[in-house]
Protein backbone atom coordinates (compact mmCIF):
# COMPACT_ATOMS: atom_id res chain seq x y z
CA UNK A 1 0.00 0.00 0.00
CA UNK A 2 1.36 3.40 -0.97
CA UNK A 3 1.71 6.02 1.73
CA UNK A 4 1.60 9.65 0.57
CA UNK A 5 2.89 12.65 2.55
CA UNK A 6 3.05 16.38 1.90
CA UNK A 7 5.09 19.20 3.38
CA UNK A 8 3.85 22.74 2.83
CA UNK A 9 5.22 25.88 4.45
CA UNK A 10 6.02 29.45 3.41
CA UNK A 11 9.07 28.34 1.39
CA UNK A 12 8.16 24.96 -0.09
CA UNK A 13 5.41 22.68 -1.26
CA UNK A 14 6.61 19.10 -1.72
CA UNK A 15 5.47 15.50 -1.54
CA UNK A 16 6.96 12.15 -0.60
CA UNK A 17 5.46 8.73 -1.32
CA UNK A 18 6.68 5.30 -0.23
CA UNK A 19 5.64 1.70 -0.89
CA UNK A 20 6.96 -1.86 -0.91
CA UNK A 21 6.75 -4.53 -3.59
CA UNK A 22 8.16 -7.81 -2.31
CA UNK A 23 11.63 -7.03 -0.97
CA UNK A 24 11.94 -3.69 -2.78
CA UNK A 25 11.14 -0.27 -1.29
CA UNK A 26 10.21 2.53 -3.67
CA UNK A 27 10.09 6.24 -2.85
CA UNK A 28 8.83 9.04 -5.06
CA UNK A 29 9.37 12.68 -4.16
CA UNK A 30 9.36 16.20 -5.56
CA UNK A 31 7.38 19.41 -5.78
CA UNK A 32 3.62 19.04 -5.55
CA UNK A 33 2.15 19.04 -9.06
CA UNK A 34 5.01 17.26 -10.85
CA UNK A 35 5.87 13.56 -11.27
CA UNK A 36 9.05 13.86 -9.19
CA UNK A 37 11.88 11.37 -8.88
CA UNK A 38 11.70 7.72 -7.89
CA UNK A 39 14.29 5.77 -5.91
CA UNK A 40 14.49 2.00 -5.56
CA UNK A 41 16.14 0.10 -2.70
CA UNK A 42 16.51 -3.69 -2.55
CA UNK A 43 16.50 -5.58 0.76
CA UNK A 44 17.36 -9.21 1.60
CA UNK A 45 13.81 -9.98 2.78
CA UNK A 46 10.36 -8.45 3.25
CA UNK A 47 10.91 -7.84 6.98
CA UNK A 48 14.00 -5.71 6.30
CA UNK A 49 12.08 -3.76 3.64
CA UNK A 50 9.19 -3.14 6.05
CA UNK A 51 11.59 -1.98 8.78
CA UNK A 52 13.24 0.44 6.34
CA UNK A 53 9.83 1.80 5.32
CA UNK A 54 8.81 2.39 8.93
CA UNK A 55 12.11 4.14 9.66
CA UNK A 56 11.76 6.37 6.57
CA UNK A 57 8.17 7.31 7.49
CA UNK A 58 9.27 8.19 11.04
CA UNK A 59 12.06 10.42 9.68
CA UNK A 60 9.71 12.26 7.29
CA UNK A 61 7.00 12.83 9.90
CA UNK A 62 9.65 14.14 12.30
CA UNK A 63 10.62 16.68 9.60
CA UNK A 64 7.02 17.87 9.38
CA UNK A 65 5.53 15.83 6.54
CA UNK A 66 1.83 15.05 7.01
CA UNK A 67 0.05 11.92 5.73
CA UNK A 68 -2.52 12.73 3.03
CA UNK A 69 -5.09 10.36 1.58
CA UNK A 70 -5.20 10.52 -2.21
N, CA, C and O atoms as CSV, one atom per row, in Angstrom:
chain,resi,resn,atom,element,x,y,z
A,1,UNK,N,N,0.836,-1.178,0.000
A,1,UNK,CA,C,0.000,0.000,0.000
A,1,UNK,C,C,0.888,1.251,0.000
A,1,UNK,O,O,1.813,1.372,0.803
A,2,UNK,N,N,0.592,2.160,-0.899
A,2,UNK,CA,C,1.363,3.402,-0.970
A,2,UNK,C,C,0.950,4.335,0.155
A,2,UNK,O,O,-0.227,4.449,0.496
A,3,UNK,N,N,1.943,4.993,0.715
A,3,UNK,CA,C,1.707,6.019,1.728
A,3,UNK,C,C,2.185,7.344,1.140
A,3,UNK,O,O,3.307,7.441,0.643
A,4,UNK,N,N,1.329,8.359,1.200
A,4,UNK,CA,C,1.603,9.648,0.570
A,4,UNK,C,C,1.650,10.736,1.639
A,4,UNK,O,O,0.777,10.808,2.504
A,5,UNK,N,N,2.683,11.583,1.568
A,5,UNK,CA,C,2.889,12.651,2.545
A,5,UNK,C,C,3.148,13.957,1.819
A,5,UNK,O,O,3.681,13.966,0.710
A,6,UNK,N,N,2.767,15.059,2.450
A,6,UNK,CA,C,3.048,16.379,1.897
A,6,UNK,C,C,3.650,17.275,2.968
A,6,UNK,O,O,3.363,17.141,4.158
A,7,UNK,N,N,4.495,18.193,2.509
A,7,UNK,CA,C,5.093,19.198,3.381
A,7,UNK,C,C,4.879,20.541,2.712
A,7,UNK,O,O,5.371,20.783,1.610
A,8,UNK,N,N,4.141,21.413,3.386
A,8,UNK,CA,C,3.847,22.737,2.832
A,8,UNK,C,C,4.128,23.772,3.905
A,8,UNK,O,O,3.595,23.697,5.012
A,9,UNK,N,N,4.975,24.742,3.566
A,9,UNK,CA,C,5.219,25.882,4.445
A,9,UNK,C,C,5.407,27.126,3.571
A,9,UNK,O,O,5.123,27.090,2.374
A,10,UNK,N,N,5.872,28.196,4.148
A,10,UNK,CA,C,6.016,29.454,3.406
A,10,UNK,C,C,7.028,29.345,2.264
A,10,UNK,O,O,6.921,30.073,1.277
A,11,UNK,N,N,8.004,28.449,2.383
A,11,UNK,CA,C,9.073,28.345,1.391
A,11,UNK,C,C,8.908,27.203,0.402
A,11,UNK,O,O,9.424,27.283,-0.713
A,12,UNK,N,N,8.200,26.137,0.779
A,12,UNK,CA,C,8.162,24.964,-0.087
A,12,UNK,C,C,6.807,24.273,-0.067
A,12,UNK,O,O,5.987,24.460,0.832
A,13,UNK,N,N,6.618,23.472,-1.095
A,13,UNK,CA,C,5.411,22.681,-1.258
A,13,UNK,C,C,5.840,21.386,-1.941
A,13,UNK,O,O,5.975,21.345,-3.164
A,14,UNK,N,N,6.055,20.322,-1.156
A,14,UNK,CA,C,6.606,19.103,-1.723
A,14,UNK,C,C,5.885,17.866,-1.199
A,14,UNK,O,O,5.175,17.909,-0.195
A,15,UNK,N,N,6.092,16.759,-1.919
A,15,UNK,CA,C,5.468,15.504,-1.536
A,15,UNK,C,C,6.517,14.417,-1.409
A,15,UNK,O,O,7.641,14.547,-1.894
A,16,UNK,N,N,6.120,13.341,-0.743
A,16,UNK,CA,C,6.958,12.151,-0.602
A,16,UNK,C,C,6.025,10.962,-0.516
A,16,UNK,O,O,5.059,10.987,0.246
A,17,UNK,N,N,6.298,9.920,-1.285
A,17,UNK,CA,C,5.457,8.730,-1.324
A,17,UNK,C,C,6.349,7.508,-1.180
A,17,UNK,O,O,7.455,7.474,-1.719
A,18,UNK,N,N,5.870,6.505,-0.452
A,18,UNK,CA,C,6.676,5.304,-0.233
A,18,UNK,C,C,5.782,4.067,-0.314
A,18,UNK,O,O,4.620,4.097,0.092
A,19,UNK,N,N,6.350,2.970,-0.849
A,19,UNK,CA,C,5.635,1.703,-0.894
A,19,UNK,C,C,6.623,0.557,-1.083
A,19,UNK,O,O,7.777,0.757,-1.462
A,20,UNK,N,N,6.134,-0.648,-0.807
A,20,UNK,CA,C,6.959,-1.857,-0.908
A,20,UNK,C,C,6.314,-2.816,-1.891
A,20,UNK,O,O,5.096,-2.994,-1.909
A,21,UNK,N,N,7.158,-3.429,-2.707
A,21,UNK,CA,C,6.747,-4.530,-3.585
A,21,UNK,C,C,7.728,-5.662,-3.341
A,21,UNK,O,O,8.874,-5.604,-3.786
A,22,UNK,N,N,7.283,-6.689,-2.637
A,22,UNK,CA,C,8.161,-7.810,-2.306
A,22,UNK,C,C,9.250,-7.380,-1.343
A,22,UNK,O,O,8.973,-7.006,-0.203
A,23,UNK,N,N,10.498,-7.435,-1.809
A,23,UNK,CA,C,11.629,-7.029,-0.970
A,23,UNK,C,C,12.219,-5.693,-1.429
A,23,UNK,O,O,13.344,-5.351,-1.064
A,24,UNK,N,N,11.469,-4.952,-2.219
A,24,UNK,CA,C,11.941,-3.687,-2.781
A,24,UNK,C,C,11.117,-2.530,-2.227
A,24,UNK,O,O,9.887,-2.581,-2.217
A,25,UNK,N,N,11.808,-1.479,-1.762
A,25,UNK,CA,C,11.138,-0.268,-1.294
A,25,UNK,C,C,11.315,0.826,-2.341
A,25,UNK,O,O,12.425,1.098,-2.797
A,26,UNK,N,N,10.203,1.443,-2.709
A,26,UNK,CA,C,10.205,2.534,-3.672
A,26,UNK,C,C,9.841,3.825,-2.953
A,26,UNK,O,O,8.981,3.827,-2.071
A,27,UNK,N,N,10.489,4.916,-3.326
A,27,UNK,CA,C,10.087,6.238,-2.850
A,27,UNK,C,C,9.978,7.152,-4.063
A,27,UNK,O,O,10.747,7.041,-5.017
A,28,UNK,N,N,9.017,8.046,-4.005
A,28,UNK,CA,C,8.826,9.040,-5.055
A,28,UNK,C,C,8.677,10.379,-4.350
A,28,UNK,O,O,7.943,10.490,-3.368
A,29,UNK,N,N,9.373,11.395,-4.847
A,29,UNK,CA,C,9.372,12.682,-4.163
A,29,UNK,C,C,9.570,13.820,-5.145
A,29,UNK,O,O,10.077,13.624,-6.250
A,30,UNK,N,N,9.162,15.019,-4.727
A,30,UNK,CA,C,9.358,16.196,-5.559
A,30,UNK,C,C,8.398,17.296,-5.161
A,30,UNK,O,O,7.759,17.236,-4.110
A,31,UNK,N,N,8.307,18.303,-6.017
A,31,UNK,CA,C,7.377,19.410,-5.784
A,31,UNK,C,C,5.963,18.933,-6.096
A,31,UNK,O,O,5.750,18.154,-7.025
A,32,UNK,N,N,5.006,19.405,-5.313
A,32,UNK,CA,C,3.616,19.041,-5.551
A,32,UNK,C,C,3.211,19.548,-6.929
A,32,UNK,O,O,3.451,20.708,-7.265
A,33,UNK,N,N,2.599,18.682,-7.722
A,33,UNK,CA,C,2.149,19.039,-9.059
A,33,UNK,C,C,3.016,18.488,-10.183
A,33,UNK,O,O,2.663,18.614,-11.356
A,34,UNK,N,N,4.148,17.879,-9.837
A,34,UNK,CA,C,5.013,17.261,-10.852
A,34,UNK,C,C,5.172,15.775,-10.526
A,34,UNK,O,O,4.829,15.336,-9.429
A,35,UNK,N,N,5.697,15.002,-11.489
A,35,UNK,CA,C,5.875,13.563,-11.271
A,35,UNK,C,C,6.947,13.255,-10.238
A,35,UNK,O,O,6.834,12.269,-9.510
A,36,UNK,N,N,7.977,14.072,-10.161
A,36,UNK,CA,C,9.047,13.857,-9.192
A,36,UNK,C,C,10.011,12.768,-9.607
A,36,UNK,O,O,9.986,12.280,-10.737
A,37,UNK,N,N,10.859,12.400,-8.665
A,37,UNK,CA,C,11.883,11.374,-8.880
A,37,UNK,C,C,11.517,10.123,-8.094
A,37,UNK,O,O,10.850,10.203,-7.062
A,38,UNK,N,N,11.954,8.977,-8.581
A,38,UNK,CA,C,11.700,7.719,-7.888
A,38,UNK,C,C,13.021,7.065,-7.534
A,38,UNK,O,O,13.942,7.028,-8.350
A,39,UNK,N,N,13.114,6.549,-6.315
A,39,UNK,CA,C,14.290,5.775,-5.907
A,39,UNK,C,C,13.845,4.348,-5.613
A,39,UNK,O,O,12.694,4.108,-5.249
A,40,UNK,N,N,14.767,3.409,-5.773
A,40,UNK,CA,C,14.487,1.998,-5.559
A,40,UNK,C,C,15.579,1.423,-4.663
A,40,UNK,O,O,16.767,1.602,-4.933
A,41,UNK,N,N,15.174,0.731,-3.592
A,41,UNK,CA,C,16.141,0.095,-2.702
A,41,UNK,C,C,15.756,-1.359,-2.499
A,41,UNK,O,O,14.617,-1.671,-2.149
A,42,UNK,N,N,16.714,-2.242,-2.720
A,42,UNK,CA,C,16.509,-3.687,-2.546
A,42,UNK,C,C,16.915,-4.100,-1.136
A,42,UNK,O,O,17.870,-3.562,-0.576
A,43,UNK,N,N,16.189,-5.054,-0.566
A,43,UNK,CA,C,16.496,-5.581,0.759
A,43,UNK,C,C,16.527,-7.106,0.692
A,43,UNK,O,O,15.929,-7.700,-0.204
A,44,UNK,N,N,17.229,-7.747,1.647
A,44,UNK,CA,C,17.357,-9.208,1.604
A,44,UNK,C,C,16.036,-9.948,1.830
A,44,UNK,O,O,15.867,-11.070,1.353
A,45,UNK,N,N,15.106,-9.332,2.550
A,45,UNK,CA,C,13.811,-9.975,2.784
A,45,UNK,C,C,12.739,-8.925,3.039
A,45,UNK,O,O,13.039,-7.741,3.188
A,46,UNK,N,N,11.488,-9.369,3.086
A,46,UNK,CA,C,10.361,-8.455,3.249
A,46,UNK,C,C,10.368,-7.754,4.606
A,46,UNK,O,O,9.934,-6.607,4.713
A,47,UNK,N,N,10.858,-8.436,5.642
A,47,UNK,CA,C,10.907,-7.840,6.979
A,47,UNK,C,C,11.866,-6.652,6.985
A,47,UNK,O,O,11.550,-5.606,7.553
A,48,UNK,N,N,13.026,-6.801,6.365
A,48,UNK,CA,C,14.000,-5.706,6.299
A,48,UNK,C,C,13.424,-4.533,5.510
A,48,UNK,O,O,13.639,-3.376,5.873
A,49,UNK,N,N,12.696,-4.824,4.436
A,49,UNK,CA,C,12.080,-3.762,3.642
A,49,UNK,C,C,11.030,-3.019,4.465
A,49,UNK,O,O,10.961,-1.791,4.417
A,50,UNK,N,N,10.215,-3.753,5.216
A,50,UNK,CA,C,9.188,-3.136,6.048
A,50,UNK,C,C,9.813,-2.271,7.145
A,50,UNK,O,O,9.321,-1.180,7.433
A,51,UNK,N,N,10.891,-2.755,7.752
A,51,UNK,CA,C,11.590,-1.983,8.781
A,51,UNK,C,C,12.147,-0.684,8.203
A,51,UNK,O,O,12.079,0.364,8.846
A,52,UNK,N,N,12.696,-0.753,6.995
A,52,UNK,CA,C,13.238,0.441,6.343
A,52,UNK,C,C,12.117,1.429,6.033
A,52,UNK,O,O,12.296,2.637,6.191
A,53,UNK,N,N,10.971,0.930,5.595
A,53,UNK,CA,C,9.834,1.799,5.317
A,53,UNK,C,C,9.389,2.512,6.586
A,53,UNK,O,O,9.180,3.725,6.571
A,54,UNK,N,N,9.244,1.788,7.664
A,54,UNK,CA,C,8.812,2.393,8.926
A,54,UNK,C,C,9.797,3.453,9.409
A,54,UNK,O,O,9.392,4.500,9.913
A,55,UNK,N,N,11.086,3.179,9.254
A,55,UNK,CA,C,12.107,4.144,9.655
A,55,UNK,C,C,12.029,5.402,8.792
A,55,UNK,O,O,12.137,6.516,9.305
A,56,UNK,N,N,11.843,5.229,7.481
A,56,UNK,CA,C,11.756,6.370,6.574
A,56,UNK,C,C,10.523,7.216,6.881
A,56,UNK,O,O,10.599,8.444,6.873
A,57,UNK,N,N,9.397,6.575,7.150
A,57,UNK,CA,C,8.171,7.308,7.489
A,57,UNK,C,C,8.375,8.105,8.773
A,57,UNK,O,O,7.957,9.259,8.859
A,58,UNK,N,N,9.014,7.497,9.772
A,58,UNK,CA,C,9.272,8.191,11.039
A,58,UNK,C,C,10.151,9.419,10.815
A,58,UNK,O,O,9.910,10.471,11.408
A,59,UNK,N,N,11.173,9.291,9.961
A,59,UNK,CA,C,12.058,10.424,9.681
A,59,UNK,C,C,11.304,11.560,8.988
A,59,UNK,O,O,11.493,12.727,9.330
A,60,UNK,N,N,10.452,11.225,8.017
A,60,UNK,CA,C,9.713,12.265,7.294
A,60,UNK,C,C,8.695,12.950,8.193
A,60,UNK,O,O,8.555,14.171,8.131
A,61,UNK,N,N,7.984,12.204,9.021
A,61,UNK,CA,C,6.997,12.830,9.900
A,61,UNK,C,C,7.679,13.712,10.945
A,61,UNK,O,O,7.128,14.728,11.369
A,62,UNK,N,N,8.885,13.313,11.353
A,62,UNK,CA,C,9.649,14.141,12.301
A,62,UNK,C,C,10.035,15.477,11.660
A,62,UNK,O,O,10.123,16.498,12.341
A,63,UNK,N,N,10.266,15.457,10.338
A,63,UNK,CA,C,10.622,16.680,9.603
A,63,UNK,C,C,9.411,17.554,9.304
A,63,UNK,O,O,9.563,18.675,8.820
A,64,UNK,N,N,8.205,17.051,9.588
A,64,UNK,CA,C,7.018,17.870,9.378
A,64,UNK,C,C,6.100,17.423,8.262
A,64,UNK,O,O,5.087,18.075,8.009
A,65,UNK,N,N,6.417,16.344,7.591
A,65,UNK,CA,C,5.530,15.831,6.543
A,65,UNK,C,C,4.255,15.279,7.181
A,65,UNK,O,O,4.297,14.665,8.247
A,66,UNK,N,N,3.119,15.507,6.513
A,66,UNK,CA,C,1.825,15.052,7.011
A,66,UNK,C,C,1.241,14.034,6.033
A,66,UNK,O,O,1.284,14.235,4.820
A,67,UNK,N,N,0.696,12.941,6.566
A,67,UNK,CA,C,0.048,11.923,5.726
A,67,UNK,C,C,-1.191,12.522,5.091
A,67,UNK,O,O,-1.962,13.225,5.745
A,68,UNK,N,N,-1.376,12.235,3.804
A,68,UNK,CA,C,-2.520,12.732,3.035
A,68,UNK,C,C,-3.129,11.550,2.300
A,68,UNK,O,O,-2.408,10.766,1.681
A,69,UNK,N,N,-4.450,11.412,2.360
A,69,UNK,CA,C,-5.095,10.356,1.585
A,69,UNK,C,C,-5.371,10.892,0.187
A,69,UNK,O,O,-5.865,12.007,0.022
A,70,UNK,N,N,-5.047,10.089,-0.805
A,70,UNK,CA,C,-5.198,10.525,-2.207
A,70,UNK,C,C,-6.557,10.144,-2.735
A,70,UNK,O,O,-6.870,10.425,-3.892
